[in-house]
Amino acid sequence: MAQPMVLTAGRESRGYFGTVARRFMRHRLGMVSLCFLTVLVLLALFAPLLTPYEPNKLVGKFSEPPSLQHLLGTDQVGRDVLTRLLYATRISLLVGFAATGIATAVGVVLGLVSGYFGGWVDMIIMRFTDMVMSFPYILLVLVAAAIFKPGLWNIILILGFVDWPGVARLVRGNVLSLRETAFVKADIVAGMPTRHTLFSEILPNTIAPILVYATSVVAISILDEAALSFLGMGVQPPTASLGNMLNGAQSLTVLTSKPWLWAPPGVMIVLLVLSINFIGDALRDAVDSRNIR
Amino acid sequence: MMRYILKRVLIAIPVLIGITMLDYLIMSLAGSPLSMMTGPRVSQAALEARAVQLGLNQPWILQYFTWLGQLLQGNWGYSIRTYQPVLTMISANLGPTLLLMGTSMALGFVIAIPVGVYSATHQYAKGDYAAVTLSFLGTSIPSFFLALILVYVFTVRLGWLPSGGMVTLGGGGGDALDVARHMVMPTLVLTASLAGSNIRYIRSSMLEILRQDYLRTAKAKGIGRYLIINKHAMRNALLPIITVAGMELPMLIGGAVIVEQVFSWPGLGQLTMSAIMSRDYPVIMGVSLLSAVMVVVGNLVTDILYAVVDPTIQLK
């Protein structure tokens, strides 16, 4: 029974996403950013193959300026900075995407339930969302980081559970308008299970705005992880993260005379976040039906 | 109008209680302030006595209501670490933060409004691309990294500006010029990200407005580009600008934690940070309450200004 329906849905969505992809490709800055981000992701993924050093092994004299052996020099204890930079990019990307995954999953489920069922369920979920949103963001993150011992997976969980309210609101708003459409009403009349209506009919139609929003969550998560790790409350050494590599720059000697220790991770964060933001911007333009030029 | 405001304030009270209760719960999960006092010279009995004295042996919900009851009598509690009254500590740190954030937020709007409007009215022109790219750069650069770059350039290389603090310590410091010199870099860092996000927000809402029918009508009447943009479009763009301003109001209190940390600015952010590190419950609760109030006030002011600016909005 499900077979023909899946087929039509597939064809329709390919048509839609084909249009979006075509429009996305016309966005020059977005395309450049996408290519650039792909290169960064590949560099991070294949870090073990690209560098002869291990990120946490001492491989040279300490605080050596850049040379042919160590393209970005070595850090205060003699680890290769370029190697650590690649591994740290891995961590940042992992945090960004994993936290966004959690935030999106929580937000989508709560938003769908809240928008579709309405009534007191909606009331409770939305008031709770308001409360989480009213929290001073940085305070929540800092207190949460103090509760759970700082560490990679805890940071991911914290950021994931702090970022969901935006997604929930977005999804709820979309569900509210979709609930009034003919195809959803037809589903209800036909007596389809609620699960089917929610996840196979309503959800696919809200994917585009969720995707656009999610890109900004990825960017924010990467920035937050960096800030937390910079303050020493995020990813803990010896694991390299872009934030904790910058931590050393709080000392004046490092800041003044060893720029190779702090400039590369900082620039890397800016490049990562900037390219993700540009991709999000291009996506937003691409899914916006008014932007057909 | 008065009835509307009164009703909104009454609705805000349970929200405030909810937020602060959640604050208290999360905070008590974070660990006891006593864990920071343990040491070889502190006996178990002394710790227990202290716990009883601070009421920490009770369940968190009881502690919360004790705190709330004291608050209603005007007592914000005493810092567990410094024994100072929380209200005194907060008011001592509030001024510098308001000065820093207020200046940055004002600058953020002063820069963002003309740039955002220009960008929207010149969509896809070179200037628009430049504005959008710069605004993305502003929001994409981590504040602490921008702070480090500024310190490197202006303090280390050029020696023009002090790297931290609010006044020059020891002799000659303290006047307005001195404070201004200390403010330049933190303000620049904060303004970069604020202006960045404001520009994008104002640009997109202005674009939205420029697509409306009534602007086409205005154009068709031939009243001229200046009047179209500055009278018809700008007045309607005020709404989204008010929204952003309302959303940013809570940042007056908690928006500068990291920047204050990097520049050793003696404000609320520093106070919050050290309170969290030492699990200083009363201080954390004081700051949380203040920022929760700001959120509620921000929403309220937004709604009221909406009604003032847009006569079609009815206050219920």
XYZ file of C-alpha atoms in Angstrom:
609
model
C 0.000 0.000 0.000
C 2.784 2.338 0.891
C 4.686 1.640 -2.306
C 3.042 4.031 -4.814
C 2.807 6.803 -2.274
C 6.501 6.680 -1.461
C 7.238 6.829 -5.170
C 5.218 9.955 -5.809
C 6.590 11.594 -2.699
C 10.083 10.801 -3.902
C 9.492 12.267 -7.333
C 7.925 15.413 -5.966
C 10.673 16.042 -3.469
C 13.373 15.460 -6.069
C 11.727 18.090 -8.198
C 11.674 20.524 -5.325
C 15.171 19.805 -4.126
C 16.394 19.892 -7.700
C 15.101 23.441 -7.999
C 16.668 24.390 -4.684
C 20.000 22.868 -5.673
C 19.949 24.742 -8.969
C 19.234 28.018 -7.219
C 21.866 27.290 -4.596
C 24.497 26.752 -7.263
C 23.831 30.172 -8.676
C 24.805 31.721 -5.332
C 28.509 32.273 -5.899
C 29.582 32.946 -2.315
C 27.541 29.957 -1.127
C 29.148 27.630 -3.667
C 32.668 28.845 -2.868
C 31.937 28.313 0.832
C 30.547 24.836 0.210
C 33.662 23.790 -1.713
C 35.881 25.348 0.928
C 34.029 23.630 3.770
C 34.234 20.307 1.925
C 38.003 20.703 1.680
C 38.202 21.502 5.410
C 36.035 18.499 6.287
C 38.222 16.230 4.143
C 41.399 17.661 5.692
C 39.986 17.038 9.156
C 38.710 13.550 8.344
C 41.961 12.404 6.781
C 44.176 14.167 9.313
C 45.912 10.920 10.372
C 46.981 10.289 6.768
C 48.045 13.859 6.075
C 50.420 14.473 8.914
C 53.338 12.360 10.048
C 52.886 13.421 13.673
C 50.477 12.446 16.410
C 48.446 15.284 17.959
C 49.372 14.525 21.569
C 52.962 13.335 21.118
C 55.981 15.508 21.787
C 57.805 15.699 18.482
C 60.183 18.606 18.744
C 61.627 21.358 20.878
C 58.986 23.467 22.566
C 57.672 26.728 21.121
C 59.620 26.340 17.913
C 58.696 28.870 15.217
C 57.344 27.521 11.921
C 59.879 25.553 9.892
C 59.895 22.933 7.137
C 59.558 20.084 9.646
C 56.771 21.834 11.527
C 54.895 24.064 9.107
C 53.118 25.919 11.918
C 55.797 25.393 14.547
C 55.415 23.553 17.837
C 53.497 24.485 20.988
C 54.650 25.122 24.552
C 55.335 21.437 25.228
C 56.663 20.545 21.784
C 53.648 19.167 19.929
C 53.178 19.887 16.218
C 50.731 22.812 15.859
C 49.532 21.939 12.343
C 48.691 18.387 13.415
C 46.810 19.651 16.444
C 45.025 22.187 14.273
C 43.727 19.452 11.960
C 42.598 17.272 14.855
C 41.021 20.286 16.574
C 39.061 21.089 13.409
C 37.754 17.531 13.588
C 36.568 18.146 17.141
C 34.948 21.464 16.246
C 33.105 19.962 13.285
C 32.008 17.020 15.417
C 30.709 19.346 18.141
C 28.967 21.582 15.604
C 27.175 18.816 13.745
C 26.438 16.528 16.697
C 25.036 19.346 18.865
C 22.933 20.532 15.933
C 21.715 16.964 15.414
C 20.536 16.752 19.013
C 19.004 20.238 19.005
C 17.194 19.554 15.741
C 15.891 16.154 16.850
C 14.547 17.518 20.150
C 13.172 20.661 18.541
C 11.501 18.823 15.658
C 9.736 16.308 17.902
C 8.563 18.936 20.399
C 7.557 21.354 17.627
C 5.614 18.681 15.719
C 3.796 17.476 18.819
C 3.112 21.000 20.030
C 1.818 22.287 16.710
C -0.177 19.214 15.720
C -1.964 18.435 18.965
C -2.413 21.988 20.219
C -4.359 22.526 23.428
C -2.714 21.969 26.783
C 0.151 19.907 25.286
C 1.038 22.915 23.161
C 0.644 25.224 26.166
C 3.049 23.249 28.353
C 5.659 22.718 25.654
C 5.629 26.338 24.514
C 5.801 27.785 28.054
C 8.764 25.498 28.725
C 10.352 26.656 25.465
C 9.826 30.275 26.509
C 11.499 29.623 29.818
C 14.551 27.983 28.269
C 14.739 30.865 25.787
C 14.458 33.451 28.579
C 17.525 32.037 30.242
C 20.630 34.074 29.823
C 22.238 31.842 27.222
C 25.843 32.042 28.368
C 24.819 31.581 32.001
C 22.954 28.407 31.140
C 25.895 27.040 29.195
C 28.365 27.935 31.945
C 26.245 26.460 34.728
C 25.578 23.348 32.654
C 29.295 23.039 31.963
C 29.851 23.235 35.710
C 27.282 20.499 36.425
C 28.576 17.964 33.978
C 32.293 17.568 34.080
C 33.705 19.437 31.085
C 34.506 17.118 28.236
C 33.785 16.530 24.572
C 30.518 14.595 24.809
C 29.140 16.686 27.627
C 29.759 19.854 25.618
C 27.884 18.318 22.711
C 24.963 17.384 24.963
C 24.877 20.792 26.646
C 24.921 22.741 23.387
C 22.360 20.361 21.918
C 19.978 20.866 24.792
C 20.443 24.634 24.837
C 19.815 25.213 21.135
C 16.549 23.333 20.561
C 13.944 26.030 21.431
C 14.486 27.927 18.179
C 13.922 24.772 16.150
C 10.823 23.866 18.179
C 9.245 27.277 17.560
C 10.057 27.173 13.860
C 8.612 23.680 13.394
C 5.514 24.483 15.452
C 4.778 27.540 13.331
C 5.107 25.521 10.133
C 2.956 22.704 11.460
C 0.230 25.149 12.409
C -0.042 26.366 8.833
C 0.407 22.905 7.290
C -2.340 21.453 9.480
C -4.825 23.548 7.542
C -3.713 22.269 4.117
C -5.854 19.917 2.074
C -3.379 17.031 1.961
C -3.051 16.847 5.734
C -6.811 17.058 6.167
C -7.180 14.285 3.567
C -4.841 12.134 5.661
C -6.897 12.691 8.764
C -10.134 11.928 6.929
C -8.600 8.781 5.438
C -7.792 7.677 8.991
C -4.041 7.441 8.513
C -2.085 6.858 11.735
C -0.961 10.095 13.396
C 2.648 8.949 13.190
C 2.353 8.741 9.425
C 0.739 12.171 9.111
C 3.359 13.770 11.335
C 6.526 12.213 10.013
C 5.714 11.314 6.404
C 3.453 14.189 5.413
C 4.117 17.217 7.596
C 7.809 16.797 8.367
C 9.053 16.580 4.749
C 7.321 19.872 4.049
C 9.150 21.697 6.822
C 12.595 20.293 6.039
C 13.765 23.324 4.062
C 13.362 25.941 6.823
C 14.720 23.468 9.396
C 17.803 22.946 7.251
C 18.369 26.691 6.922
C 17.994 27.185 10.661
C 20.209 24.190 11.405
C 23.147 25.695 9.508
C 23.076 28.684 11.857
C 22.937 26.321 14.845
C 26.055 24.542 13.549
C 27.846 27.891 13.357
C 26.698 28.961 16.820
C 27.660 25.607 18.346
C 31.167 25.830 16.920
C 31.523 29.375 18.299
C 30.176 28.348 21.710
C 32.445 25.332 21.973
C 35.396 27.541 21.124
C 34.401 30.125 23.750
C 33.840 27.485 26.441
C 37.098 25.708 25.689
C 38.874 29.055 25.628
C 37.614 29.699 29.159
C 38.793 26.216 30.138
C 35.264 24.855 30.607
C 34.970 22.989 27.336
C 36.991 20.268 25.678
C 39.801 19.373 28.052
C 43.480 19.012 27.185
C 45.311 17.025 25.935
C 42.501 16.667 23.353
C 43.018 19.554 20.960
C 40.091 21.844 20.228
C 40.233 25.144 18.401
C 39.144 26.922 21.580
C 41.618 25.386 23.978
C 44.479 25.912 21.524
C 43.724 29.630 21.854
C 43.638 29.343 25.624
C 47.418 29.649 25.781
C 47.214 33.105 24.208
C 45.866 34.479 27.457
C 49.493 34.632 28.561
C 51.194 37.757 27.335
C 54.417 36.076 26.150
C 52.490 33.758 23.862
C 50.372 36.618 22.577
C 53.353 38.891 21.912
C 56.028 36.621 20.572
C 54.452 33.344 19.473
C 51.645 34.234 17.055
C 51.876 30.813 15.355
C 50.352 29.307 18.494
C 47.151 31.350 18.537
C 46.570 32.843 15.107
C 45.978 29.560 13.168
C 43.215 28.136 15.410
C 41.512 31.547 15.529
C 41.611 31.946 11.772
C 40.353 28.374 11.413
C 37.299 29.114 13.592
C 36.511 32.242 11.572
C 36.838 30.357 8.269
C 34.680 27.448 9.460
C 31.921 29.613 10.881
C 32.014 32.092 8.011
C 31.702 29.400 5.345
C 28.873 27.677 7.242
C 27.043 31.004 7.576
C 27.444 31.760 3.875
C 26.107 28.316 3.006
C 23.131 28.967 5.271
C 22.531 32.308 3.577
C 22.655 30.731 0.127
C 20.292 27.967 1.281
C 17.864 30.553 2.643
C 17.811 32.343 -0.687
C 17.470 29.035 -2.528
C 14.452 27.746 -0.612
C 12.695 31.112 -0.603
C 10.178 30.813 -3.418
C 10.013 34.588 -3.849
C 13.629 34.692 -4.923
C 13.137 33.146 -8.362
C 15.179 35.344 -10.600
C -3.180 50.953 27.968
C -2.607 50.959 31.712
C -4.787 47.881 32.077
C -2.836 46.130 29.345
C 0.491 46.892 31.022
C -0.838 45.763 34.390
C -2.110 42.519 32.889
C 1.227 41.833 31.216
C 3.108 42.482 34.445
C 0.809 40.074 36.270
C 1.419 37.396 33.624
C 5.154 37.996 33.906
C 5.227 37.063 37.581
C 4.626 33.296 37.181
C 7.114 33.299 34.291
C 9.718 34.927 36.531
C 9.021 32.404 39.289
C 9.325 29.586 36.767
C 12.639 30.863 35.411
C 14.189 31.443 38.819
C 12.965 28.056 40.050
C 14.575 26.381 37.057
C 17.695 28.432 37.757
C 17.790 27.181 41.311
C 17.276 23.565 40.291
C 20.029 23.623 37.670
C 22.333 25.437 40.047
C 21.817 22.981 42.870
C 22.562 20.188 40.414
C 25.849 21.936 39.670
C 27.188 21.097 43.104
C 27.393 22.514 46.561
C 29.333 25.656 47.401
C 30.785 23.664 50.295
C 32.765 21.504 47.892
C 34.875 24.617 47.269
C 35.610 24.989 50.962
C 36.918 21.500 51.631
C 40.543 21.196 52.513
C 42.802 19.375 54.938
C 42.156 21.920 57.647
C 38.369 21.899 57.392
C 36.699 19.227 59.469
C 33.599 17.321 58.430
C 31.693 18.690 61.412
C 32.509 22.260 60.444
C 31.243 21.617 56.931
C 28.008 20.157 58.231
C 27.514 23.081 60.567
C 28.045 25.439 57.642
C 25.597 23.455 55.526
C 22.940 23.775 58.213
C 23.711 27.457 58.629
C 23.291 28.059 54.876
C 20.290 25.765 54.683
C 22.068 23.534 52.189
C 20.919 20.370 53.977
C 17.361 21.016 52.848
C 15.877 19.902 49.522
C 16.390 22.466 46.746
C 12.731 23.412 46.502
C 12.653 24.437 50.184
C 15.891 26.370 49.724
C 14.297 28.072 46.735
C 11.257 29.200 48.691
C 13.444 30.426 51.533
C 15.370 32.479 48.963
C 12.133 33.746 47.416
C 10.691 34.669 50.809
C 13.814 36.631 51.708
C 13.773 38.322 48.306
C 10.207 39.521 48.815
C 11.387 41.189 51.989
C 14.078 42.957 50.002
C 16.911 40.688 51.073
C 18.932 39.380 48.118
C 21.119 37.283 50.407
C 24.815 37.308 51.169
C 27.633 35.953 49.072
C 28.883 32.647 50.437
C 32.432 33.532 49.418
C 32.872 37.188 50.306
C 30.048 37.590 52.872
C 29.028 40.840 51.138
C 25.338 41.510 50.455
C 24.474 40.348 46.927
C 22.684 43.587 46.132
C 25.802 45.600 46.980
C 27.968 43.369 44.815
C 25.571 43.558 41.887
C 25.140 47.315 42.049
C 28.912 47.779 42.254
C 29.350 45.742 39.061
C 26.247 46.908 37.236
C 27.560 50.349 36.273
C 30.591 49.232 34.256
C 28.560 46.577 32.416
C 25.752 49.003 31.571
C 28.310 51.528 30.359
C 30.070 48.978 28.165
C 26.995 47.187 26.809
C 24.930 50.351 26.467
C 27.612 52.034 24.371
C 28.122 48.921 22.251
C 24.413 48.373 21.654
C 23.850 52.013 20.752
C 26.810 51.903 18.347
C 25.497 48.611 16.972
C 22.264 50.297 15.944
C 23.848 53.549 14.794
C 25.981 51.531 12.377
C 23.428 48.887 11.453
C 20.399 51.027 10.586
C 21.943 53.092 7.759
C 24.010 50.162 6.476
C 21.056 47.761 6.607
C 18.758 50.194 4.808
C 21.400 50.994 2.193
C 22.042 47.299 1.683
C 18.351 46.497 1.209
C 17.699 49.386 -1.169
C 20.751 48.458 -3.226
C 20.176 44.679 -3.223
C 22.761 42.724 -5.240
C 24.871 45.848 -5.783
C 28.550 45.898 -4.830
C 27.857 47.871 -1.660
C 25.225 45.334 -0.618
C 27.645 42.435 -1.059
C 30.279 44.279 0.949
C 27.824 45.043 3.762
C 26.503 41.482 3.904
C 29.986 39.978 3.823
C 31.223 42.305 6.561
C 28.175 41.629 8.706
C 28.752 37.883 8.352
C 32.372 38.416 9.324
C 31.238 40.344 12.396
C 29.018 37.506 13.585
C 31.441 34.746 12.614
C 34.525 35.928 14.458
C 34.691 34.645 18.038
C 34.708 37.614 20.416
C 37.748 36.365 22.298
C 39.751 35.954 19.089
C 38.894 39.463 17.897
C 39.846 40.665 21.384
C 43.218 38.930 21.125
C 43.866 40.459 17.697
C 43.001 43.942 18.974
C 45.224 43.545 22.033
C 48.020 42.291 19.787
C 47.718 45.244 17.419
C 46.825 48.139 19.719
C 48.597 47.171 22.918
C 51.491 44.954 21.952
C 52.505 46.408 18.572
C 51.347 50.018 18.713
C 51.126 50.559 22.455
C 48.177 52.896 22.053
C 45.598 51.311 24.319
C 45.643 49.527 27.680
C 44.985 45.783 27.450
C 42.516 45.480 30.282
C 40.771 46.918 33.300
C 38.658 50.026 33.460
C 41.026 52.607 34.913
C 44.793 52.932 35.034
C 45.908 51.652 38.396
C 47.985 53.945 40.582
C 48.126 57.667 39.869
C 46.712 59.614 36.974
C 43.876 57.207 36.197
C 40.180 57.441 36.791
C 38.966 60.396 34.747
C 36.531 60.016 31.857
C 39.242 60.039 29.206
C 41.082 57.216 30.948
C 37.919 55.093 31.146
C 37.187 55.847 27.498
C 40.648 54.624 26.504
C 40.026 51.379 28.371
C 36.621 51.027 26.743
C 37.706 51.270 23.118
C 38.686 47.659 22.532
C 35.916 45.856 24.438
C 33.375 48.143 22.786
C 34.820 47.397 19.347
C 34.575 43.647 19.942
C 30.983 43.803 21.163
C 29.909 46.259 18.458
C 31.318 44.028 15.716
C 29.019 41.144 16.553
C 26.001 43.292 17.470
C 26.215 45.424 14.322
C 26.792 42.271 12.270
C 23.588 40.586 13.330
C 21.587 43.837 13.315
C 22.593 44.641 9.734
C 21.353 41.289 8.495
C 18.130 41.574 10.434
C 17.373 45.102 9.290
C 18.337 44.305 5.711
C 16.030 41.307 5.465
C 13.065 43.030 7.094
C 13.578 46.098 4.892
C 13.648 43.852 1.816
C 10.421 42.278 3.013
C 8.817 45.701 3.296
C 10.083 46.920 -0.075
C 8.182 44.040 -1.696
C 4.840 45.192 -0.273
C 2.034 46.509 -2.442
C 1.781 49.865 -0.724
C 5.354 50.650 -1.672
C 4.621 49.821 -5.274
C 1.714 52.202 -5.000
C 3.928 54.878 -3.506
C 6.394 54.351 -6.314
C 3.597 54.557 -8.873
C 2.461 57.842 -7.393
C 5.913 59.140 -8.209
C 6.648 60.622 -4.804
C 10.333 59.998 -5.285
C 12.842 57.543 -3.969
C 13.758 59.589 -0.904
C 10.216 59.769 0.440
C 9.494 56.136 -0.426
C 12.460 54.872 1.559
C 12.550 57.316 4.420
C 8.861 57.843 5.023
C 6.939 54.800 3.822
C 9.477 52.016 4.198
C 11.489 53.273 7.151
C 8.491 53.805 9.402
C 7.396 50.230 8.856
C 10.911 48.939 9.293
C 10.813 50.399 12.801
C 8.807 47.371 13.960
C 11.503 44.786 13.298
C 14.127 47.176 14.679
C 12.144 47.412 17.906
C 11.923 43.620 18.000
C 15.693 43.255 17.777
C 16.225 45.937 20.386
C 13.804 44.179 22.719
C 15.500 40.842 22.195
C 18.892 42.394 22.823
C 17.855 44.154 26.023
C 18.774 41.182 28.267
C 22.263 41.345 26.774
C 22.728 44.585 28.693
C 23.148 42.339 31.729
C 24.633 39.103 30.488
C 25.998 39.885 27.050
C 29.583 40.579 27.909
C 30.716 37.620 30.030
C 33.516 36.558 27.715
C 34.590 40.049 26.680
C 34.703 41.177 30.309
C 36.774 38.120 31.107
C 39.328 38.811 28.377
C 39.619 42.536 29.121
C 39.293 42.195 32.935
C 36.389 44.643 32.780
C 35.019 44.903 36.341
C 31.395 44.202 35.423
C 28.572 41.752 36.006
C 30.053 39.225 33.609
C 33.144 38.837 35.760
C 31.021 38.631 38.877
C 28.862 35.920 37.280
C 31.848 33.952 36.092
C 33.550 33.889 39.468
C 30.236 33.129 41.214
C 29.673 30.132 38.962
C 33.231 28.911 39.520
C 32.787 28.997 43.301
C 29.119 27.877 43.230
C 28.173 31.062 45.063
C 24.405 30.379 45.013
C 23.079 33.737 46.234
C 25.177 35.696 43.739
C 24.264 33.398 40.820
C 20.591 33.701 41.752
C 20.840 37.473 41.990
C 22.326 37.787 38.513
C 19.863 35.247 37.088
C 16.945 37.129 38.566
C 18.196 40.386 37.129
C 18.559 38.963 33.648
C 15.199 37.181 33.836
C 13.608 40.517 34.738
C 15.364 42.078 31.749
C 13.932 39.408 29.432
C 10.424 40.061 30.700
C 10.850 43.840 30.569
C 12.314 43.533 27.058
C 9.242 41.630 25.857
C 6.876 44.052 27.545
C 8.561 47.171 26.178
C 8.589 45.604 22.708
C 4.854 44.957 22.816
C 4.042 48.454 24.071
C 6.280 50.164 21.503
C 4.677 48.041 18.811
C 1.308 49.463 19.706
C 2.725 52.980 19.744
C 4.381 52.644 16.334
C 1.720 50.582 14.597
C -1.822 51.852 15.238
C -3.340 48.730 13.675
C -2.120 46.628 16.607
C -4.769 46.412 19.318
C -3.664 45.859 22.876
C -5.805 43.271 24.567
